[in-house]
């Protein structure tokens, strides 16, 4: 049970016990006692409505704060992931450029080697 549920239960139970004790030990007439009980019940009802309203507002505020906090953390995580992805892409592009240079050198070396072989065959 939540704190607000326990508080609500305590209020209702306290009101009922108080009403029962008031009836049992009432020194006044029944009509006066009923009026007093009615006034007390209205006051307790007003307190209860006020507490429910405050609890609802508090829960709404907490939910909004949690949502904002989540959105901030999500944006931060996305931003960090984006930067890391950019770093990975930059590293991959650098490696690709290096591999292209190595490939071009290997192709050049292979072409030179083929030309040497052809020249040697032609000279022999």
PDB file of C-alpha atoms in Angstrom:
ATOM      1  CA  UNK A   1       0.000   0.000   0.000  1.00  0.00           C
ATOM      2  CA  UNK A   2       1.241   3.463  -0.766  1.00  0.00           C
ATOM      3  CA  UNK A   3       1.728   6.237   1.750  1.00  0.00           C
ATOM      4  CA  UNK A   4      -1.281   8.169   0.464  1.00  0.00           C
ATOM      5  CA  UNK A   5      -3.483   5.051   0.669  1.00  0.00           C
ATOM      6  CA  UNK A   6      -2.405   4.472   4.268  1.00  0.00           C
ATOM      7  CA  UNK A   7      -3.100   8.105   5.112  1.00  0.00           C
ATOM      8  CA  UNK A   8      -6.512   7.922   3.469  1.00  0.00           C
ATOM      9  CA  UNK A   9      -7.359   4.730   5.343  1.00  0.00           C
ATOM     10  CA  UNK A  10      -6.211   6.289   8.634  1.00  0.00           C
ATOM     11  CA  UNK A  11      -8.390   9.361   8.009  1.00  0.00           C
ATOM     12  CA  UNK A  12     -11.492   7.333   7.233  1.00  0.00           C
ATOM     13  CA  UNK A  13     -10.916   4.950  10.122  1.00  0.00           C
ATOM     14  CA  UNK A  14     -10.233   7.818  12.534  1.00  0.00           C
ATOM     15  CA  UNK A  15     -13.385   9.568  11.431  1.00  0.00           C
ATOM     16  CA  UNK A  16     -15.478   6.430  11.890  1.00  0.00           C
ATOM     17  CA  UNK A  17     -14.051   5.722  15.348  1.00  0.00           C
ATOM     18  CA  UNK A  18     -14.557   9.327  16.377  1.00  0.00           C
ATOM     19  CA  UNK A  19     -18.147   9.277  15.154  1.00  0.00           C
ATOM     20  CA  UNK A  20     -18.901   6.034  16.973  1.00  0.00           C
ATOM     21  CA  UNK A  21     -17.363   7.315  20.226  1.00  0.00           C
ATOM     22  CA  UNK A  22     -19.285  10.563  19.870  1.00  0.00           C
ATOM     23  CA  UNK A  23     -22.564   8.733  19.487  1.00  0.00           C
ATOM     24  CA  UNK A  24     -21.917   6.450  22.464  1.00  0.00           C
ATOM     25  CA  UNK A  25     -20.868   9.215  24.827  1.00  0.00           C
ATOM     26  CA  UNK A  26     -23.065  12.028  23.511  1.00  0.00           C
ATOM     27  CA  UNK A  27     -24.385  14.255  26.294  1.00  0.00           C
ATOM     28  CA  UNK A  28     -26.550  16.276  23.888  1.00  0.00           C
ATOM     29  CA  UNK A  29     -29.851  15.629  22.144  1.00  0.00           C
ATOM     30  CA  UNK A  30     -29.922  13.452  19.041  1.00  0.00           C
ATOM     31  CA  UNK A  31     -30.633  16.351  16.674  1.00  0.00           C
ATOM     32  CA  UNK A  32     -27.703  18.389  17.994  1.00  0.00           C
ATOM     33  CA  UNK A  33     -25.448  15.346  17.903  1.00  0.00           C
ATOM     34  CA  UNK A  34     -26.484  14.649  14.292  1.00  0.00           C
ATOM     35  CA  UNK A  35     -25.745  18.262  13.322  1.00  0.00           C
ATOM     36  CA  UNK A  36     -22.338  18.081  14.999  1.00  0.00           C
ATOM     37  CA  UNK A  37     -21.627  14.764  13.304  1.00  0.00           C
ATOM     38  CA  UNK A  38     -22.684  16.208   9.969  1.00  0.00           C
ATOM     39  CA  UNK A  39     -20.384  19.215  10.420  1.00  0.00           C
ATOM     40  CA  UNK A  40     -17.479  16.996  11.445  1.00  0.00           C
ATOM     41  CA  UNK A  41     -18.121  14.676   8.526  1.00  0.00           C
ATOM     42  CA  UNK A  42     -18.090  17.633   6.122  1.00  0.00           C
ATOM     43  CA  UNK A  43     -14.831  18.905   7.614  1.00  0.00           C
ATOM     44  CA  UNK A  44     -13.258  15.456   7.275  1.00  0.00           C
ATOM     45  CA  UNK A  45     -14.563  15.199   3.723  1.00  0.00           C
ATOM     46  CA  UNK A  46     -13.028  18.585   2.882  1.00  0.00           C
ATOM     47  CA  UNK A  47      -9.716  17.498   4.432  1.00  0.00           C
ATOM     48  CA  UNK A  48      -9.838  14.280   2.461  1.00  0.00           C
ATOM     49  CA  UNK A  49     -10.619  16.066  -0.821  1.00  0.00           C
ATOM     50  CA  UNK A  50      -7.815  18.538  -0.159  1.00  0.00           C
ATOM     51  CA  UNK A  51      -5.349  15.747   0.591  1.00  0.00           C
ATOM     52  CA  UNK A  52      -6.402  13.817  -2.525  1.00  0.00           C
ATOM     53  CA  UNK A  53      -5.929  16.947  -4.628  1.00  0.00           C
ATOM     54  CA  UNK A  54      -2.468  17.573  -3.135  1.00  0.00           C
ATOM     55  CA  UNK A  55      -1.498  13.937  -3.684  1.00  0.00           C
ATOM     56  CA  UNK A  56      -2.671  14.055  -7.299  1.00  0.00           C
ATOM     57  CA  UNK A  57      -0.741  17.283  -7.928  1.00  0.00           C
ATOM     58  CA  UNK A  58       2.357  15.837  -6.288  1.00  0.00           C
ATOM     59  CA  UNK A  59       2.148  12.689  -8.399  1.00  0.00           C
ATOM     60  CA  UNK A  60       1.655  14.761 -11.549  1.00  0.00           C
ATOM     61  CA  UNK A  61       4.669  16.925 -10.706  1.00  0.00           C
ATOM     62  CA  UNK A  62       6.798  13.869  -9.960  1.00  0.00           C
ATOM     63  CA  UNK A  63       5.756  12.248 -13.230  1.00  0.00           C
ATOM     64  CA  UNK A  64       6.610  15.396 -15.188  1.00  0.00           C
ATOM     65  CA  UNK A  65      10.000  15.670 -13.497  1.00  0.00           C
ATOM     66  CA  UNK A  66      10.709  11.998 -14.204  1.00  0.00           C
ATOM     67  CA  UNK A  67       9.723  12.497 -17.850  1.00  0.00           C
ATOM     68  CA  UNK A  68      12.003  15.527 -18.210  1.00  0.00           C
ATOM     69  CA  UNK A  69      14.863  13.708 -16.520  1.00  0.00           C
ATOM     70  CA  UNK A  70      14.371  10.717 -18.820  1.00  0.00           C
ATOM     71  CA  UNK A  71      14.279  12.942 -21.904  1.00  0.00           C
ATOM     72  CA  UNK A  72      17.477  14.716 -20.828  1.00  0.00           C
ATOM     73  CA  UNK A  73      19.263  11.410 -20.226  1.00  0.00           C
ATOM     74  CA  UNK A  74      17.976  10.034 -23.526  1.00  0.00           C
ATOM     75  CA  UNK A  75      19.171  13.108 -25.427  1.00  0.00           C
ATOM     76  CA  UNK A  76      22.542  12.910 -23.702  1.00  0.00           C
ATOM     77  CA  UNK A  77      22.860   9.225 -24.566  1.00  0.00           C
ATOM     78  CA  UNK A  78      21.873   9.836 -28.183  1.00  0.00           C
ATOM     79  CA  UNK A  79      24.348  12.703 -28.429  1.00  0.00           C
ATOM     80  CA  UNK A  80      27.152  10.589 -26.964  1.00  0.00           C
ATOM     81  CA  UNK A  81      26.287   7.695 -29.270  1.00  0.00           C
ATOM     82  CA  UNK A  82      26.233  10.064 -32.238  1.00  0.00           C
ATOM     83  CA  UNK A  83      29.689  11.404 -31.390  1.00  0.00           C
ATOM     84  CA  UNK A  84      31.024   7.887 -30.970  1.00  0.00           C
ATOM     85  CA  UNK A  85      29.480   6.856 -34.281  1.00  0.00           C
ATOM     86  CA  UNK A  86      31.128   9.860 -35.947  1.00  0.00           C
ATOM     87  CA  UNK A  87      34.464   8.830 -34.425  1.00  0.00           C
ATOM     88  CA  UNK A  88      34.026   5.261 -35.690  1.00  0.00           C
ATOM     89  CA  UNK A  89      33.096   6.488 -39.176  1.00  0.00           C
ATOM     90  CA  UNK A  90      36.108   8.816 -39.272  1.00  0.00           C
ATOM     91  CA  UNK A  91      38.410   5.969 -38.213  1.00  0.00           C
ATOM     92  CA  UNK A  92      36.916   3.654 -40.830  1.00  0.00           C
ATOM     93  CA  UNK A  93      37.307   6.305 -43.531  1.00  0.00           C
ATOM     94  CA  UNK A  94      40.971   6.764 -42.567  1.00  0.00           C
ATOM     95  CA  UNK A  95      41.562   3.001 -42.692  1.00  0.00           C
ATOM     96  CA  UNK A  96      39.775   2.800 -46.049  1.00  0.00           C
ATOM     97  CA  UNK A  97      41.983   5.530 -47.475  1.00  0.00           C
ATOM     98  CA  UNK A  98      45.077   3.703 -46.208  1.00  0.00           C
ATOM     99  CA  UNK A  99      43.869   0.442 -47.773  1.00  0.00           C
ATOM    100  CA  UNK A 100      43.209   2.192 -51.080  1.00  0.00           C
ATOM    101  CA  UNK A 101      46.754   3.555 -51.071  1.00  0.00           C
ATOM    102  CA  UNK A 102      48.152   0.107 -50.276  1.00  0.00           C
ATOM    103  CA  UNK A 103      46.006  -1.436 -53.008  1.00  0.00           C
ATOM    104  CA  UNK A 104      47.167   1.168 -55.531  1.00  0.00           C
ATOM    105  CA  UNK A 105      50.804   0.500 -54.562  1.00  0.00           C
ATOM    106  CA  UNK A 106      50.303  -3.252 -54.852  1.00  0.00           C
ATOM    107  CA  UNK A 107      48.686  -2.863 -58.270  1.00  0.00           C
ATOM    108  CA  UNK A 108      51.527  -0.583 -59.381  1.00  0.00           C
ATOM    109  CA  UNK A 109      54.123  -3.057 -58.088  1.00  0.00           C
ATOM    110  CA  UNK A 110      52.306  -5.915 -59.851  1.00  0.00           C
ATOM    111  CA  UNK A 111      52.241  -3.947 -63.115  1.00  0.00           C
ATOM    112  CA  UNK A 112      55.949  -3.136 -62.788  1.00  0.00           C
ATOM    113  CA  UNK A 113      56.715  -6.795 -62.054  1.00  0.00           C
ATOM    114  CA  UNK A 114      54.755  -7.923 -65.115  1.00  0.00           C
ATOM    115  CA  UNK A 115      56.600  -5.381 -67.250  1.00  0.00           C
ATOM    116  CA  UNK A 116      59.956  -6.657 -65.934  1.00  0.00           C
ATOM    117  CA  UNK A 117      59.007 -10.226 -66.722  1.00  0.00           C
ATOM    118  CA  UNK A 118      57.939  -9.271 -70.251  1.00  0.00           C
ATOM    119  CA  UNK A 119      61.134  -7.247 -70.753  1.00  0.00           C
ATOM    120  CA  UNK A 120      63.305 -10.142 -69.540  1.00  0.00           C
ATOM    121  CA  UNK A 121      61.500 -12.562 -71.856  1.00  0.00           C
ATOM    122  CA  UNK A 122      61.893 -10.155 -74.749  1.00  0.00           C
ATOM    123  CA  UNK A 123      65.609  -9.688 -74.053  1.00  0.00           C
ATOM    124  CA  UNK A 124      66.334 -13.358 -73.670  1.00  0.00           C
TER     125      UNK A 124
END
